[in-house]
Amino acid sequence: MSKTSIFNFLVKKDVRKILKRKDSDAGERGRALEELRASIFNRFRSSEVAKRQQQRICGPIAALTFNFIVAVGIIFINKWVLKSVGFQYPVSLTFIHYAVSWVLLAILNTFSLLPSSPPIRSARFTLFSLGFIMSISTGLANVSLKYNSVGFYQMAKIAVTPSIVLAEFILFRKRVSFSKVLALTVVSIGIAVATVTDLQFSFFGACVAVAWIIPSAINKILWSNLQQRENWTALSLMWKTTPITLLFLLLMIPWLDPPGVFSFPWDFNNSAAIALSAFLGFLLQWSGALALGATSAISHVVLGQFKTCVLLLGSYYLFDANPGLISIGGAFVAIVGMSYYTYLNVYNVKPPSGKDAALQKSKLSKENGEDHHEYGDESV
């Protein structure tokens, strides 16, 4: 073999080694970049980061305003669907609401737009309970709207406030200050006086309204506590609980709905009205979850009672309705109580000092990695 051939052989061999090493280095850099990108992606999609983003984007005022607007609209739409459209199947209407919500959530999940959920190993029973209670609460609410007037429906909400206070004290040892009890009492008296002229109900409707009170209170408490303590966001919690709610609503339909839902005239106008109601139902569930996560169960009930006053006074000033001076006076009394309650919530919250904030942050980081079994005594 000539010297030239040997030299060419060695050069080719060295070149192959260099190229192979370069390919290996490029592959390692590519894998490192891929791992870095996956790490950043997972970090931004983690439940804790998603919760902070939700709190930053949708604070208490935005969440309550969003829920207020949607809640006012859906009450009139549902009453219109049940009465004017003639869809006399309130539980089936609720089932359609949640079915549409689940489809919309599935679309968001398909495009990876849903925030990730925290580990559900220790919260499976809680999620199952929330899905079950949500089906009872929402189903009975629409049945109550069918058989009772809007005024009686809002009157029944008065009993939800003390139910929440009692349940939170029993479950989480939360205490309500005397000043807030006084404000909530004024609100309840004002709402009772404001709606006294619109108390049309049947015996069955009254029984449904009474049966709705406890599930409604527990439903709000669970939604609020899971978001505030367990790093759940509104959409991720809806995604996990909606299938359970659909299952129990399906079981409730034969018991609470009259027969004949499939013989209903599903023409374009009727279907469009029900579809609008279902879309508002999705927005109501989402906005309600945001409001409960940003505030508290009691604040959400107070918002619902404020909505009652706005509807009553708005109909008086804008549509020349005449609910009577007693009802108008009751609405103003309720608004005074709500204003005082809001003042207590806003101005009695003291920002933590540097030491307390560091201790709270350390405790929160510890709780995020452990189970949440102890809530301790709290004041609301």
XYZ file of C-alpha atoms in Angstrom:
380
model
C 0.000 0.000 0.000
C 1.449 3.411 -0.964
C 2.013 6.281 1.492
C -0.705 8.291 -0.228
C -3.264 5.536 0.291
C -2.344 5.166 3.976
C -2.615 8.947 4.498
C -6.003 9.069 2.792
C -7.229 6.163 4.914
C -6.174 7.884 8.174
C -7.662 11.192 7.102
C -10.980 9.598 6.221
C -11.012 7.750 9.543
C -10.300 10.955 11.497
C -12.918 12.842 9.527
C -15.478 10.147 10.283
C -14.662 10.397 14.013
C -14.985 14.181 13.946
C -18.288 14.049 12.089
C -19.581 11.369 14.421
C -18.570 13.438 17.467
C -20.215 16.537 15.983
C -23.405 14.588 15.345
C -23.308 13.300 18.918
C -22.785 16.814 20.311
C -25.603 18.168 18.151
C -27.890 15.369 19.357
C -27.050 16.086 22.993
C -27.687 19.804 22.516
C -30.980 19.020 20.788
C -32.068 16.751 23.635
C -31.035 19.372 26.186
C -33.056 22.062 24.391
C -36.037 19.708 24.159
C -35.823 18.940 27.871
C -35.515 22.645 28.676
C -38.521 23.469 26.514
C -40.555 20.670 28.122
C -39.518 21.875 31.587
C -40.572 25.454 30.828
C -43.844 24.236 29.268
C -44.645 22.061 32.284
C -43.794 24.894 34.627
C -46.207 27.264 32.924
C -48.876 24.569 32.836
C -48.458 23.504 36.463
C -51.516 23.856 38.667
C -49.862 26.350 41.005
C -48.758 28.661 38.177
C -52.155 28.310 36.480
C -53.861 29.309 39.709
C -51.664 32.399 40.058
C -52.395 33.354 36.447
C -56.126 33.016 37.106
C -55.851 35.218 40.191
C -53.827 37.830 38.287
C -56.101 37.933 35.237
C -59.447 37.625 37.007
C -59.437 39.265 40.424
C -62.400 39.507 42.813
C -64.030 42.544 41.141
C -63.713 41.115 37.614
C -64.957 37.670 38.693
C -67.960 39.043 40.602
C -68.882 41.405 37.742
C -68.623 38.604 35.187
C -70.802 36.314 37.321
C -73.338 39.074 38.003
C -73.886 39.849 34.308
C -74.216 36.193 33.304
C -76.475 35.310 36.268
C -78.932 38.102 35.478
C -79.126 36.984 31.851
C -79.582 33.280 32.509
C -82.424 33.742 35.003
C -84.555 35.451 32.361
C -83.418 33.071 29.600
C -84.210 29.966 31.656
C -87.574 31.370 32.712
C -88.293 32.141 29.048
C -87.269 28.643 27.946
C -89.364 26.973 30.658
C -92.444 29.162 30.206
C -92.581 30.809 26.769
C -90.719 28.208 24.713
C -92.568 25.497 26.615
C -89.595 23.278 27.451
C -91.105 21.914 30.674
C -88.124 19.734 31.568
C -85.903 21.628 34.029
C -83.536 18.756 34.877
C -83.131 17.902 31.189
C -82.340 21.568 30.571
C -79.666 21.378 33.272
C -78.312 18.192 31.666
C -78.062 20.008 28.313
C -76.216 22.865 30.031
C -73.579 20.570 31.467
C -73.328 18.492 28.303
C -72.535 21.633 26.295
C -70.068 22.707 28.996
C -68.321 19.333 28.805
C -68.066 19.551 24.997
C -66.572 23.051 25.200
C -64.116 21.901 27.883
C -63.172 18.885 25.762
C -62.377 21.210 22.849
C -60.170 23.328 25.119
C -58.470 20.195 26.413
C -57.857 18.935 22.854
C -55.922 22.097 22.035
C -54.067 21.968 25.398
C -55.781 25.152 26.584
C -56.995 23.730 29.895
C -54.796 24.432 32.935
C -53.264 21.322 34.452
C -54.856 19.861 37.561
C -53.135 19.229 40.895
C -52.686 15.577 41.967
C -56.165 14.160 42.552
C -55.145 11.024 44.464
C -56.145 12.494 47.828
C -59.113 14.498 46.443
C -61.018 11.870 44.464
C -63.784 11.540 47.041
C -64.061 15.342 47.309
C -64.321 15.706 43.526
C -66.934 12.941 43.363
C -68.900 14.598 46.176
C -68.695 17.975 44.431
C -69.956 16.520 41.155
C -72.860 14.815 42.939
C -73.825 17.867 45.020
C -73.540 20.116 41.964
C -76.063 17.959 40.083
C -78.496 18.140 43.020
C -78.029 21.886 43.526
C -78.325 22.950 39.880
C -81.105 20.494 39.030
C -83.271 21.533 41.980
C -82.614 25.223 41.230
C -84.150 24.903 37.757
C -87.058 22.838 39.123
C -87.670 25.624 41.661
C -87.666 28.223 38.869
C -90.285 26.194 37.011
C -92.762 25.866 39.885
C -92.059 29.125 41.766
C -91.786 32.804 40.926
C -88.397 34.487 40.648
C -89.163 36.350 43.892
C -89.750 33.142 45.835
C -86.634 31.617 44.252
C -84.592 34.577 45.510
C -86.321 34.415 48.896
C -85.126 30.827 49.323
C -81.553 32.052 48.854
C -81.825 33.914 52.158
C -81.616 30.589 53.987
C -78.413 29.698 52.122
C -76.410 32.347 54.019
C -76.863 30.931 57.550
C -76.450 27.442 56.114
C -73.015 28.386 54.743
C -71.981 30.031 58.020
C -72.991 26.931 60.005
C -71.444 24.455 57.550
C -68.116 26.323 57.369
C -67.956 26.460 61.157
C -68.602 22.719 61.441
C -66.277 21.672 58.609
C -63.446 24.234 58.757
C -63.920 26.017 62.117
C -64.461 29.339 60.362
C -65.949 32.077 62.494
C -67.918 35.104 61.334
C -67.445 38.354 63.203
C -70.417 40.012 64.876
C -70.207 42.980 62.496
C -70.565 40.695 59.473
C -73.424 38.789 61.096
C -75.170 42.137 61.602
C -74.558 43.119 57.948
C -75.817 39.757 56.651
C -78.920 40.033 58.862
C -79.728 43.451 57.396
C -79.258 42.030 53.885
C -81.571 39.078 54.592
C -84.306 41.298 56.086
C -84.082 43.685 53.134
C -84.362 40.855 50.587
C -87.313 39.342 52.462
C -89.155 42.668 52.380
C -88.188 43.346 48.745
C -89.509 40.023 47.429
C -92.599 39.734 49.646
C -94.883 40.951 46.828
C -93.685 38.254 44.386
C -94.124 35.044 46.352
C -95.957 32.793 43.923
C -95.266 29.137 44.601
C -96.803 25.696 44.764
C -96.459 23.169 47.556
C -94.185 20.963 45.443
C -92.144 24.009 44.383
C -91.740 25.092 48.014
C -90.524 21.593 48.971
C -88.004 21.679 46.110
C -86.781 25.136 47.201
C -86.262 23.930 50.782
C -84.467 20.782 49.585
C -82.205 22.963 47.414
C -80.831 25.082 50.287
C -78.336 22.646 51.883
C -76.853 21.287 48.606
C -76.466 24.862 47.326
C -74.549 25.902 50.451
C -72.231 22.872 50.382
C -71.682 23.288 46.646
C -70.442 26.868 47.094
C -68.229 25.919 50.052
C -66.518 23.085 48.144
C -65.937 25.199 45.024
C -64.399 27.979 47.100
C -62.187 25.795 49.305
C -60.857 23.531 46.550
C -59.649 26.546 44.587
C -58.259 28.505 47.513
C -56.552 25.601 49.304
C -55.748 22.959 46.698
C -54.434 24.985 43.695
C -57.409 24.113 41.498
C -58.428 26.539 38.780
C -62.036 27.038 37.723
C -61.724 25.327 34.321
C -59.698 22.350 35.572
C -62.194 21.760 38.385
C -65.080 21.964 35.916
C -63.312 19.450 33.640
C -62.967 16.897 36.445
C -66.439 17.242 37.975
C -68.720 17.756 34.954
C -68.851 14.048 33.916
C -69.932 13.105 37.460
C -72.596 15.812 37.405
C -73.900 14.575 34.032
C -74.218 11.024 35.361
C -76.342 12.014 38.361
C -78.446 14.457 36.338
C -79.238 11.615 33.953
C -80.426 9.544 36.914
C -82.569 12.451 38.199
C -84.430 13.065 34.939
C -87.001 10.217 35.306
C -87.828 11.320 38.862
C -88.168 15.099 38.504
C -89.002 15.690 34.833
C -92.347 14.886 33.215
C -92.257 12.371 30.328
C -92.105 13.537 26.730
C -88.770 15.306 26.339
C -88.105 13.497 23.043
C -91.496 14.516 21.654
C -90.716 18.210 22.230
C -90.785 20.184 18.932
C -87.062 20.659 18.299
C -87.428 23.271 15.559
C -84.801 25.918 14.841
C -86.220 28.623 17.136
C -86.684 26.308 20.106
C -83.283 24.691 19.615
C -81.606 28.100 19.308
C -83.223 29.290 22.555
C -82.096 26.149 24.408
C -78.610 26.412 22.887
C -78.354 30.047 24.077
C -79.444 28.947 27.534
C -76.822 26.159 27.494
C -74.018 28.516 26.470
C -74.999 30.938 29.232
C -75.045 27.933 31.565
C -71.398 27.268 30.718
C -70.514 30.921 31.325
C -72.475 30.880 34.600
C -70.644 27.807 35.854
C -67.283 29.271 34.862
C -67.944 32.749 36.244
C -69.412 31.305 39.438
C -66.319 29.153 39.943
C -64.078 32.170 39.337
C -66.051 34.260 41.841
C -65.979 31.521 44.479
C -62.254 31.032 43.986
C -61.545 34.758 44.237
C -63.826 35.548 47.189
C -65.844 33.246 49.448
C -69.094 31.298 49.509
C -70.847 33.987 51.589
C -69.694 36.791 49.274
C -71.091 34.853 46.312
C -74.491 34.586 48.029
C -74.448 38.301 48.836
C -73.737 38.965 45.156
C -76.820 36.916 44.238
C -78.946 38.980 46.612
C -77.514 42.200 45.168
C -78.621 40.909 41.786
C -82.173 40.600 43.140
C -82.166 44.246 44.230
C -80.769 45.439 40.905
C -83.448 43.520 38.988
C -86.214 44.926 41.156
C -85.007 48.538 41.078
C -84.092 48.303 37.398
C -87.575 47.155 36.456
C -88.997 50.062 38.475
C -86.816 52.778 36.923
C -86.445 51.446 33.371
C -89.716 49.616 32.640
C -92.170 51.534 34.859
C -92.935 48.430 36.882
C -94.601 49.051 40.229
C -93.378 46.524 42.811
C -94.602 48.783 45.609
C -92.917 51.118 48.051
C -92.385 48.303 50.562
C -90.388 46.228 48.058
C -88.349 49.235 46.922
C -87.586 50.146 50.520
C -86.543 46.569 51.247
C -84.190 46.624 48.263
C -82.510 49.800 49.517
C -82.170 48.317 53.012
C -80.537 45.217 51.526
C -78.119 47.364 49.490
C -77.131 49.226 52.676
C -76.368 45.896 54.343
C -74.370 44.732 51.322
C -72.384 47.981 51.280
C -71.525 47.528 54.955
C -70.530 43.896 54.368
C -68.302 44.952 51.452
C -66.730 47.666 53.634
C -65.925 45.085 56.309
C -64.352 42.758 53.737
C -62.255 45.420 52.032
C -61.072 47.598 54.908
C -60.742 45.054 57.705
C -58.211 42.913 55.835
C -54.733 43.742 57.128
C -51.804 42.985 54.838
C -49.347 40.563 56.470
C -46.018 41.854 57.671
C -42.766 40.687 56.090
C -42.259 37.988 58.718
C -45.863 36.797 58.519
C -45.796 36.799 54.708
C -42.604 34.702 54.707
C -44.131 32.289 57.217
C -47.334 32.051 55.190
C -45.365 31.438 51.978
C -43.294 28.729 53.677
C -46.445 27.089 54.997
C -48.107 27.261 51.576
C -45.124 25.692 49.840
C -45.108 22.932 52.435
C -48.826 22.292 52.020
C -48.471 22.107 48.228
C -46.291 19.049 48.633
C -48.337 17.364 51.364
C -51.918 16.369 52.056
C -54.316 19.000 53.442
C -55.915 17.534 56.514
C -55.828 20.397 59.015
C -57.484 23.705 58.336
C -57.416 25.174 61.835
C -59.554 27.950 63.252
C -60.260 30.849 60.927
C -62.270 34.010 60.950
C -64.323 35.145 57.995
